[in-house]
CSV table of C-alpha atoms and ligand atoms in Angstrom, one decimal:
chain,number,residue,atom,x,y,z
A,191,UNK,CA,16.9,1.0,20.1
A,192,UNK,CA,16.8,4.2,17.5
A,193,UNK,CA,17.5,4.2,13.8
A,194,UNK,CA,19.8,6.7,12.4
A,195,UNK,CA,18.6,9.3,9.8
A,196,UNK,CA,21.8,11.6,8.6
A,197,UNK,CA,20.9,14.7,6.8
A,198,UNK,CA,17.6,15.6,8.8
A,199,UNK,CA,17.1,19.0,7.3
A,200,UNK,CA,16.6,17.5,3.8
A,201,UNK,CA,13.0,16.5,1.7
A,202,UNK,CA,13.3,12.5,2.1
A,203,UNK,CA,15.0,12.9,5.6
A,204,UNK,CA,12.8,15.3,7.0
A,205,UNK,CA,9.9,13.1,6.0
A,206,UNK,CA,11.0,10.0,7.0
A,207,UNK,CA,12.0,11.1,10.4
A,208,UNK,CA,8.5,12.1,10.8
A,209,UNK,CA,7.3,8.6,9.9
A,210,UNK,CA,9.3,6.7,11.7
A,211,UNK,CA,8.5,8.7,15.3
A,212,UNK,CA,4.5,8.3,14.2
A,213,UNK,CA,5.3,4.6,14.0
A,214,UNK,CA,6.9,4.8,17.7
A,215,UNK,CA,10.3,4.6,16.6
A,216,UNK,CA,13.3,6.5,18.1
A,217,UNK,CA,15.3,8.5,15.7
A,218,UNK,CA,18.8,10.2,16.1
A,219,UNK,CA,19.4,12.6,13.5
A,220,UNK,CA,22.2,15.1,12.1
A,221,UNK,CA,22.7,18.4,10.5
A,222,UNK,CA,25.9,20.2,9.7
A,223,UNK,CA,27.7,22.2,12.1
A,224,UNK,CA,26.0,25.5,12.2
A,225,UNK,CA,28.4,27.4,14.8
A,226,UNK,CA,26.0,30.7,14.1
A,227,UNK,CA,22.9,28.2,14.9
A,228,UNK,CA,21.3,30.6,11.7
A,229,UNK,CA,19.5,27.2,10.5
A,230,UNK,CA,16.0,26.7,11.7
A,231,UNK,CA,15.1,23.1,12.2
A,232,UNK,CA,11.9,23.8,14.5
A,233,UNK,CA,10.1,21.8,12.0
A,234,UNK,CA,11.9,19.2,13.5
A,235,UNK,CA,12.2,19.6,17.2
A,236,UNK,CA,8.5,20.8,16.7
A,237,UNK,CA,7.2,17.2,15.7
A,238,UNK,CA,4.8,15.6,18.7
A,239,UNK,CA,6.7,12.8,19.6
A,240,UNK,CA,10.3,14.7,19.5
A,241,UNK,CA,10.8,16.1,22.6
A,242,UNK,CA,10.5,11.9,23.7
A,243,UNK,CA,11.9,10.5,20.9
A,244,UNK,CA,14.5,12.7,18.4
A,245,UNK,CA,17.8,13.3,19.1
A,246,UNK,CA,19.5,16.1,16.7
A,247,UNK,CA,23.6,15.9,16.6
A,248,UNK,CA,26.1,17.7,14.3
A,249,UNK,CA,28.0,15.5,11.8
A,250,UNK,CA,29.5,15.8,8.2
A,251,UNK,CA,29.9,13.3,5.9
A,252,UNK,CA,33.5,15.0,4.8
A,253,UNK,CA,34.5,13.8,8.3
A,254,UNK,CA,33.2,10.7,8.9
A,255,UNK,CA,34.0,10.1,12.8
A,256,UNK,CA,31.9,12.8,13.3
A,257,UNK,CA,28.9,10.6,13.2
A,258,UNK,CA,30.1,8.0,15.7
A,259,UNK,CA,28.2,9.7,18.7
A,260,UNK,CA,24.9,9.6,16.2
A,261,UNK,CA,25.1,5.8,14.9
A,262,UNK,CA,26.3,4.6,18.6
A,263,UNK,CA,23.9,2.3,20.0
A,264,UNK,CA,21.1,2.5,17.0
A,265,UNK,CA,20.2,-0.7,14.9
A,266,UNK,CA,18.8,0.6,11.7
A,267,UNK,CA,20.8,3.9,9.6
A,268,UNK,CA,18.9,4.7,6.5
A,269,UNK,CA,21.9,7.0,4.7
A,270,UNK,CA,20.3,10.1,2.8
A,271,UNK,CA,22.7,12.4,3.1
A,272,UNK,CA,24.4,13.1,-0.2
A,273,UNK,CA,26.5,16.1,-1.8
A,274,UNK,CA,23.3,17.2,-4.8
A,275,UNK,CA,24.2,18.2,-8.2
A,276,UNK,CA,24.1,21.7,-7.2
A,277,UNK,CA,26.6,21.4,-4.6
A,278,UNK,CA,29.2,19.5,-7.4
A,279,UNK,CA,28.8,22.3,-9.5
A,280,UNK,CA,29.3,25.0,-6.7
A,281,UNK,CA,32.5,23.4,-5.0
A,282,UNK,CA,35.9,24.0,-6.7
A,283,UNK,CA,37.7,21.7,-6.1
A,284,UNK,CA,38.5,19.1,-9.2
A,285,UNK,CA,35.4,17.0,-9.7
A,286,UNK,CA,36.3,13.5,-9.4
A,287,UNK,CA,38.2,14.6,-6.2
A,288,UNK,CA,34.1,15.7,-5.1
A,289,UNK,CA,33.5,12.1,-6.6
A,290,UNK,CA,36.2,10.5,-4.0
A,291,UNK,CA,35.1,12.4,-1.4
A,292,UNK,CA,31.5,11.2,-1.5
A,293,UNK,CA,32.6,8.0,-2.0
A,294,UNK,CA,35.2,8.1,0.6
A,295,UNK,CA,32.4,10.0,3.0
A,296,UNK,CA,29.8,7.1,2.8
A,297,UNK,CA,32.4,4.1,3.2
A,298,UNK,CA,33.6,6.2,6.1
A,299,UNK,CA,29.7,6.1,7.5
A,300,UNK,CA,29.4,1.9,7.1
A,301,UNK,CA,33.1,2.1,8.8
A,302,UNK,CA,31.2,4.5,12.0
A,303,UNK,CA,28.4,1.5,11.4
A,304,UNK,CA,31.0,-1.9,12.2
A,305,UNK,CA,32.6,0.3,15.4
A,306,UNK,CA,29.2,0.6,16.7
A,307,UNK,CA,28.4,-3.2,17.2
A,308,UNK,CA,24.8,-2.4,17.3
A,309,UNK,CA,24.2,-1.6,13.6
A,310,UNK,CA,21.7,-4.0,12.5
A,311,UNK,CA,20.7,-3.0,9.0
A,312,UNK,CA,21.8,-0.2,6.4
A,313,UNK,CA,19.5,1.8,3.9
A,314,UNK,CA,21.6,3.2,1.5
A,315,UNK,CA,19.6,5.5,-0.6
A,316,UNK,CA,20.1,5.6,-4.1
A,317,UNK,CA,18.6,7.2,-7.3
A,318,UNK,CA,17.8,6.2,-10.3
A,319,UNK,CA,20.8,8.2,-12.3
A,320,UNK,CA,23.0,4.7,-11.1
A,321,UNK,CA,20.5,2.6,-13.0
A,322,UNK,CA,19.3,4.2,-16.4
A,323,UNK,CA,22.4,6.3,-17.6
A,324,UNK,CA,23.5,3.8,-20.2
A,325,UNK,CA,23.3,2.5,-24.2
A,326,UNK,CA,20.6,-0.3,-23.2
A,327,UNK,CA,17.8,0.6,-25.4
A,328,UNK,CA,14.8,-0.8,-23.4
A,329,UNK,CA,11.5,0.6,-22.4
A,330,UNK,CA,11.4,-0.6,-18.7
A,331,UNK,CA,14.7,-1.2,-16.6
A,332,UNK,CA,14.8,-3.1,-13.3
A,333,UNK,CA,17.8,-3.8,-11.0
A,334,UNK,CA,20.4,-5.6,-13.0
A,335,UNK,CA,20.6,-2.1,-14.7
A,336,UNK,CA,23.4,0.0,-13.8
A,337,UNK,CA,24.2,2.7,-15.1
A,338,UNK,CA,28.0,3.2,-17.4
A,339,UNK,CA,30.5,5.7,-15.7
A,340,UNK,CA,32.4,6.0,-18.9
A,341,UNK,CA,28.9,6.5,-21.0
A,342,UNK,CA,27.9,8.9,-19.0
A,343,UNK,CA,31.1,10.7,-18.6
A,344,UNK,CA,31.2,11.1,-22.3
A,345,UNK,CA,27.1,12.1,-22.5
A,346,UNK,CA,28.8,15.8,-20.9
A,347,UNK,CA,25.0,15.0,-18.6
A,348,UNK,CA,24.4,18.5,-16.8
A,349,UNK,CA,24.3,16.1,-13.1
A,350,UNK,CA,27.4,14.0,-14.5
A,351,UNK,CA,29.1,14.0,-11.9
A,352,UNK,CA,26.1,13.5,-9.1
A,353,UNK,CA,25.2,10.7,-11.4
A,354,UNK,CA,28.7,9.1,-11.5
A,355,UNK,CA,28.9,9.6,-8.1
A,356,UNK,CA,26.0,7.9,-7.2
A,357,UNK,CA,27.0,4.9,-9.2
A,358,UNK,CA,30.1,5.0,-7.9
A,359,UNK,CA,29.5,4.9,-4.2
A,360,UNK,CA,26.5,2.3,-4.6
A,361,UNK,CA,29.0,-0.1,-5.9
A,362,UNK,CA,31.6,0.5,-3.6
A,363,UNK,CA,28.8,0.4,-0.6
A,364,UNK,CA,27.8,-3.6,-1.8
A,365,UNK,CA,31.3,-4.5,-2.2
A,366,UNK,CA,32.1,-3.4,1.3
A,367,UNK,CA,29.2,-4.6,3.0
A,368,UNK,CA,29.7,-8.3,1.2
A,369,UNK,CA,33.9,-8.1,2.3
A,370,UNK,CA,32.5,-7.3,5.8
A,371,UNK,CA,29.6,-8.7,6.5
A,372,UNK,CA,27.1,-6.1,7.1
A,373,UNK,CA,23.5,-6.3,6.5
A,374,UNK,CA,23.4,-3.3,4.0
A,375,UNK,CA,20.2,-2.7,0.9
A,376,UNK,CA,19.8,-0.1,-1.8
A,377,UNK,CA,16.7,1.8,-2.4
A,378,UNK,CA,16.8,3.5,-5.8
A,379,UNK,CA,13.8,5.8,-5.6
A,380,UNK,CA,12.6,8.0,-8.9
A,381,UNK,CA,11.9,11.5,-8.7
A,382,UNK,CA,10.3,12.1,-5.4
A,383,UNK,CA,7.1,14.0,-5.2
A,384,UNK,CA,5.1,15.3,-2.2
A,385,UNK,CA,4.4,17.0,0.7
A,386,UNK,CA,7.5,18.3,2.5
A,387,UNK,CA,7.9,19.8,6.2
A,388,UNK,CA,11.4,21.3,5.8
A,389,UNK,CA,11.5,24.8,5.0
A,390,UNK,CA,12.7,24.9,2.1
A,391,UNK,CA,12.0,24.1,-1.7
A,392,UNK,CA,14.5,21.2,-2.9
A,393,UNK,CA,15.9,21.3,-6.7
A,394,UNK,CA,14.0,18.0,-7.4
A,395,UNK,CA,10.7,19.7,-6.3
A,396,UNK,CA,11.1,23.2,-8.3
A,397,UNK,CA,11.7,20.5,-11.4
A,398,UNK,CA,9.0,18.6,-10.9
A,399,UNK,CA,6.8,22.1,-10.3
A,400,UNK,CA,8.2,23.2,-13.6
A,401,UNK,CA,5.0,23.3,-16.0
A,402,UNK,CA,3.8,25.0,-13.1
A,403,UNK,CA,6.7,27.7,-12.6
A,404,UNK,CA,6.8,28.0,-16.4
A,405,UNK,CA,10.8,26.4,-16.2
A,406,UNK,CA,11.0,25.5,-20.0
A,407,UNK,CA,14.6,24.7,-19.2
A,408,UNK,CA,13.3,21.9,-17.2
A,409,UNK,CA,10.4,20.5,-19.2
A,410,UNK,CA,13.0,18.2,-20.8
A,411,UNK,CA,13.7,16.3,-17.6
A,412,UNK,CA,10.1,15.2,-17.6
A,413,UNK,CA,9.5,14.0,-20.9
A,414,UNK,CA,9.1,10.6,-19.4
A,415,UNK,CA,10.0,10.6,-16.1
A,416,UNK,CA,9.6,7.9,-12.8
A,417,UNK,CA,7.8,9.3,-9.6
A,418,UNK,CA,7.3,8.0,-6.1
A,419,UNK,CA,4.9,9.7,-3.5
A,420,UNK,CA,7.5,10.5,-0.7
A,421,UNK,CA,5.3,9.0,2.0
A,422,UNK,CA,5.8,5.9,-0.1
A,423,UNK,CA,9.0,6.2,-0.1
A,424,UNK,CA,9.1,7.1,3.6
A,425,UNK,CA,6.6,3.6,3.9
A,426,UNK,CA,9.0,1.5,1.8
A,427,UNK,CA,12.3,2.5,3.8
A,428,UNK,CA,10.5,1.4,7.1
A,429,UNK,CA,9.8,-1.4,5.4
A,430,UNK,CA,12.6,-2.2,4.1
A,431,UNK,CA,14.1,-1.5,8.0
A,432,UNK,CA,11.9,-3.8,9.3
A,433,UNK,CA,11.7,-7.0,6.9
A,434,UNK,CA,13.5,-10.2,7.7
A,435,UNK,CA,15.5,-10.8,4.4
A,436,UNK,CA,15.9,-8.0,2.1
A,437,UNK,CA,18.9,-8.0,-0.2
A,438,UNK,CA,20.8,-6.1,-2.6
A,439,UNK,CA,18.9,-2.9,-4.8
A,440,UNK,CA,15.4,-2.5,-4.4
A,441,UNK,CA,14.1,0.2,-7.1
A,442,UNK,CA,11.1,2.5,-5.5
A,443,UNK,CA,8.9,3.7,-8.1
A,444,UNK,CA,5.1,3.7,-8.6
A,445,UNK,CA,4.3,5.8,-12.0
A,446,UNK,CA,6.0,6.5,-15.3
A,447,UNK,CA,4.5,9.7,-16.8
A,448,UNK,CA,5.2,11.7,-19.8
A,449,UNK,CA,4.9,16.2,-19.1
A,450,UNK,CA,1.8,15.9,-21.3
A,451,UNK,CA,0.0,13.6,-18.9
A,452,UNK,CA,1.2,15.9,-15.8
A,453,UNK,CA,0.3,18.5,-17.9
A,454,UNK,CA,-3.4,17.0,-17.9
A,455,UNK,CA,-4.0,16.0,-14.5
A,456,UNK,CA,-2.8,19.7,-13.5
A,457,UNK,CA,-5.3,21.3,-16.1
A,458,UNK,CA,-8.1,19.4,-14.5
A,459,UNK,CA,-7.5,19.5,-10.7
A,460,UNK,CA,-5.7,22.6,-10.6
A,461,UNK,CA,-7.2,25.1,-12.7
A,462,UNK,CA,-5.5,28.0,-10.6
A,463,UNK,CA,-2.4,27.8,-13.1
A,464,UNK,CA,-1.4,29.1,-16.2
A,465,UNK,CA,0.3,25.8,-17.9
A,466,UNK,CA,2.3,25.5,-21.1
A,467,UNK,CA,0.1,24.3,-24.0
A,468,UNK,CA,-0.2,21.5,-26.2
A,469,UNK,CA,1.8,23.1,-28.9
A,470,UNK,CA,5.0,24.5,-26.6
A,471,UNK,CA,4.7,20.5,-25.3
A,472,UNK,CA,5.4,18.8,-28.7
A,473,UNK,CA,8.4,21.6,-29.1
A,474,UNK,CA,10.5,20.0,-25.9
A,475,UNK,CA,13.6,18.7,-27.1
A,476,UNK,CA,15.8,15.5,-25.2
A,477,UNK,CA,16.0,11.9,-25.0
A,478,UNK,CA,13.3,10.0,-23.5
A,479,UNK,CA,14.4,7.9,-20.3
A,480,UNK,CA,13.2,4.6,-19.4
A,481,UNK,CA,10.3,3.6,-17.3
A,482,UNK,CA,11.3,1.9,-14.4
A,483,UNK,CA,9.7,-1.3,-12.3
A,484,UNK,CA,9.4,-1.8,-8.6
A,485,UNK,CA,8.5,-5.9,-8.8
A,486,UNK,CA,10.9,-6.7,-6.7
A,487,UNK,CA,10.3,-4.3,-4.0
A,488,UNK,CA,6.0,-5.5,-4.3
A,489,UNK,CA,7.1,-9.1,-4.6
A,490,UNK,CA,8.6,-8.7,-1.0
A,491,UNK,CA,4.8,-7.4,0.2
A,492,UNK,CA,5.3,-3.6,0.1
A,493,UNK,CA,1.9,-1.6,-1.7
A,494,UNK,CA,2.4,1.8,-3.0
A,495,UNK,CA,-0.7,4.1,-1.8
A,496,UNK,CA,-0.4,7.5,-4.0
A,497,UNK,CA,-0.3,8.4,-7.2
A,498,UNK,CA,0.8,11.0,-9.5
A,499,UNK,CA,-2.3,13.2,-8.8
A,500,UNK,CA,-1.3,12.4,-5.3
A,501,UNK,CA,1.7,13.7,-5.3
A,502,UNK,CA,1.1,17.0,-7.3
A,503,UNK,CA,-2.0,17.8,-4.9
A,504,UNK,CA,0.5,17.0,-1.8
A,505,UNK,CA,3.2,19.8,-3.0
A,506,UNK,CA,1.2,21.6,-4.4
A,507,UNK,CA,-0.6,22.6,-0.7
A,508,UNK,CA,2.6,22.6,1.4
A,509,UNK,CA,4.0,25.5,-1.5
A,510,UNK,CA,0.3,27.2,-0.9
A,511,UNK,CA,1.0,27.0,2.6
A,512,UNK,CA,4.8,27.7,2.6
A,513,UNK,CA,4.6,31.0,0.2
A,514,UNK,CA,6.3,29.2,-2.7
A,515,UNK,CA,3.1,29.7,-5.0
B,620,LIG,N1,14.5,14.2,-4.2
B,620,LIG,C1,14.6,13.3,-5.2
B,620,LIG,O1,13.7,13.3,-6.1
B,620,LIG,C2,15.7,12.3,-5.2
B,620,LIG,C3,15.7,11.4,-6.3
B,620,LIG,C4,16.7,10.5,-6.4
B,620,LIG,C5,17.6,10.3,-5.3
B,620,LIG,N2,17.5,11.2,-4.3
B,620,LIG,C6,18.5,11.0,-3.2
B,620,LIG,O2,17.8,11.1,-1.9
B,620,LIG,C7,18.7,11.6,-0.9
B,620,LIG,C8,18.0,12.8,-0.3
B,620,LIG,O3,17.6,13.8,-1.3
B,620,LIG,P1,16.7,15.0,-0.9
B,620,LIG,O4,15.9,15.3,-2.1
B,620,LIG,O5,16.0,14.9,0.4
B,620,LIG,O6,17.8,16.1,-0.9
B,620,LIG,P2,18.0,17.5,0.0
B,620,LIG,O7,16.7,18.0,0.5
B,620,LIG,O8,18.9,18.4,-0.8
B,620,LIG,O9,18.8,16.9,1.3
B,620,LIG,C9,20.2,16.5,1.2
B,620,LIG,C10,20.7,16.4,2.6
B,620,LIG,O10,22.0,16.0,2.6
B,620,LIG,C11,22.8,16.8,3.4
B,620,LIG,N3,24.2,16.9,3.1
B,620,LIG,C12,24.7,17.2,1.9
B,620,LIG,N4,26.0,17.2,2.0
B,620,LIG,C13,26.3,16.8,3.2
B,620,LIG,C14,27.5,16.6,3.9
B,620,LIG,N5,28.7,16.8,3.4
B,620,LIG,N6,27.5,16.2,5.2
B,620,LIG,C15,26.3,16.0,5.8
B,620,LIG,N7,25.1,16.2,5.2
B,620,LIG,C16,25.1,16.6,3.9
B,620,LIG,C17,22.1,18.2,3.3
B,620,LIG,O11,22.4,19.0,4.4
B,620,LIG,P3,22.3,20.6,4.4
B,620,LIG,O12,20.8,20.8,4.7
B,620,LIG,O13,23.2,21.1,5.4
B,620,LIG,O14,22.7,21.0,3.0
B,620,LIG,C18,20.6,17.8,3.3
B,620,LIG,O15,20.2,17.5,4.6
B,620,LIG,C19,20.0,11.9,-1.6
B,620,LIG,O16,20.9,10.9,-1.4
B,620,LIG,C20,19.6,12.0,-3.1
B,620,LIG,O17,20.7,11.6,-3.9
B,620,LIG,C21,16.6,12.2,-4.2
């Protein structure tokens, strides 16, 4: 039987898809109606094993029955598909009606999920803005964390609404899966760092590239920020699929770095760029976020292979490669 990836043209998606047909799984798939077919998922229907093993439908999380053909007859969904900040802030509609539709959107998926009868497990995939967006003042926060819809509302946070949203539907996810007894677990990942085959750039990337690109605007976000190698990631969500008795939020993070130490390992393994110096470091202004801890995720058995130099070398060559540097 297949597992379900929704969102397939995305960074995590793409990746993951591309995992799990390596490991010899099936995978069904969706992107968004594209009645002018103007979006170009070769990369996709390009990887070895697809012709064999990928199947590629149309679905949108806005209309939830659209991803009952997808989901039918599959035993594992991991959900990645998710409105991003940038699509909150370029909708018009009022935002907490964005916030119920997301919310709405997912419950609809789980809903697709029960009709299907064949659903074994559910990924939902997380982030870390549900976890660390509150007035605990603590250096390392695990899963009892959450993060305060009303704190953040009033921090007026650039991603507010992504962040509330996230929060929002994660809770609303557990409570249905407990009322109806699905076999549903949350992977909170940190920023996610990597190689990528989809062809284009995501936001999280460009931010994470930002000492690189020069971004000042960005350096903030990085002052101490949580990183997972996406293969990791990709690694952990398989197994995750595939363990007997995973429950409830699982964070997904191996490294907690400040900008001066990513500054440091680019200086000295990627001499090719003009970085910002000591001096424009110690001028970044913002709050500095907690680390985060993945025990419970390595107490279960799962080993993180990369690390931050990992993941910097890893993007770094597919933008090489890709003409974004
Ligand atoms: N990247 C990170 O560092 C990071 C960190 C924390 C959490 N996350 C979470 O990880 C997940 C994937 O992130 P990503 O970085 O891979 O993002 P991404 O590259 O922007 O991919 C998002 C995917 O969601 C799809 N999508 C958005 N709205 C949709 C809708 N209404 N119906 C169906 N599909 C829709 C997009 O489709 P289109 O291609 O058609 O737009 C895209 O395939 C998200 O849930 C995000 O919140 C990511």
């Amino acid at each position: 039987m297949s597992n379900v990836i929704q969102g397939g043209t995305g960074f995590i998606a793409s990746w993951l898809i591309k995992t799990l047909l390596e490991q010899g799984y099936s995978v069904h798939t969706t992107i968004r109606p594209d009645p002018e077919n103007k979006k170009d998922i070769s990369f996709l229907t390009s990887l070895p094993e697809a012709p064999d093993k990928l199947k590629i439908f149309t679905a949108d999380l806005r209309y939830p029955d659209s991803f009952d053909a997808t989901i039918q007859g599959c035993k594992g969904l991991v959900h990645t598909a998710s409105p991003m900040p940038n699509e909150f802030a370029s909708d018009e509609s009022h935002e907490e009606v964005l916030v119920l539709r997301a919310i709405d959107g997912t419950l609809g998926i789980l809903k697709a999920c029960l009709r299907s009868e064949t659903m074994k497990r559910i990924l939902y995939i997380s982030s870390m803005a549900s976890v660390y967006l509150n007035n605990e003042k603590v250096d390392v926060m695990d899963e009892s964390f959450w993060t305060d819809v009303d704190y953040a509302s009033e921090m007026k946070d650039p991603f507010g609404f992504y962040i509330i949203s996230k929060t929002l539907i994660e809770k609303a996810v557990l409570q249905f899966a407990v009322e109806h007894g699905l076999d549903l677990v949350i992977v909170i990942h940190s920023l996610v760092v990597g190689p990528f085959i989809c062809p284009t750039l995501s936001d999280s990337l460009k931010a994470a590239l930002a000492p690189i690109f020069g971004k000042k605007d960005d350096y903030s976000f990085l002052i101490n920020m949580s990183m997972v190698h996406v293969d990791d990631l990709a690694k952990a969500c398989v197994f995750l699929l595939e363990h007997p008795g995973p429950t409830g939020r699982y964070i997904c993070s191996s490294d907690t770095v400040t900008i001066q130490k990513i500054v440091e390992i680019l200086s000295n393994t990627h001499p090719e760029f003009t970085l910002p110096t000591p001096e424009t470091l110690t001028e970044i202004e913002g709050s500095k976020m907690p680390g985060v801890t993945s025990k419970k995720l390595m107490d279960l058995g799962f080993k993180f292979n990369y690390g931050v130099q990992d993941m910097y070398d890893g993007v770094i060559k597919c933008c090489k490669e890709k003409g974004f540097l």
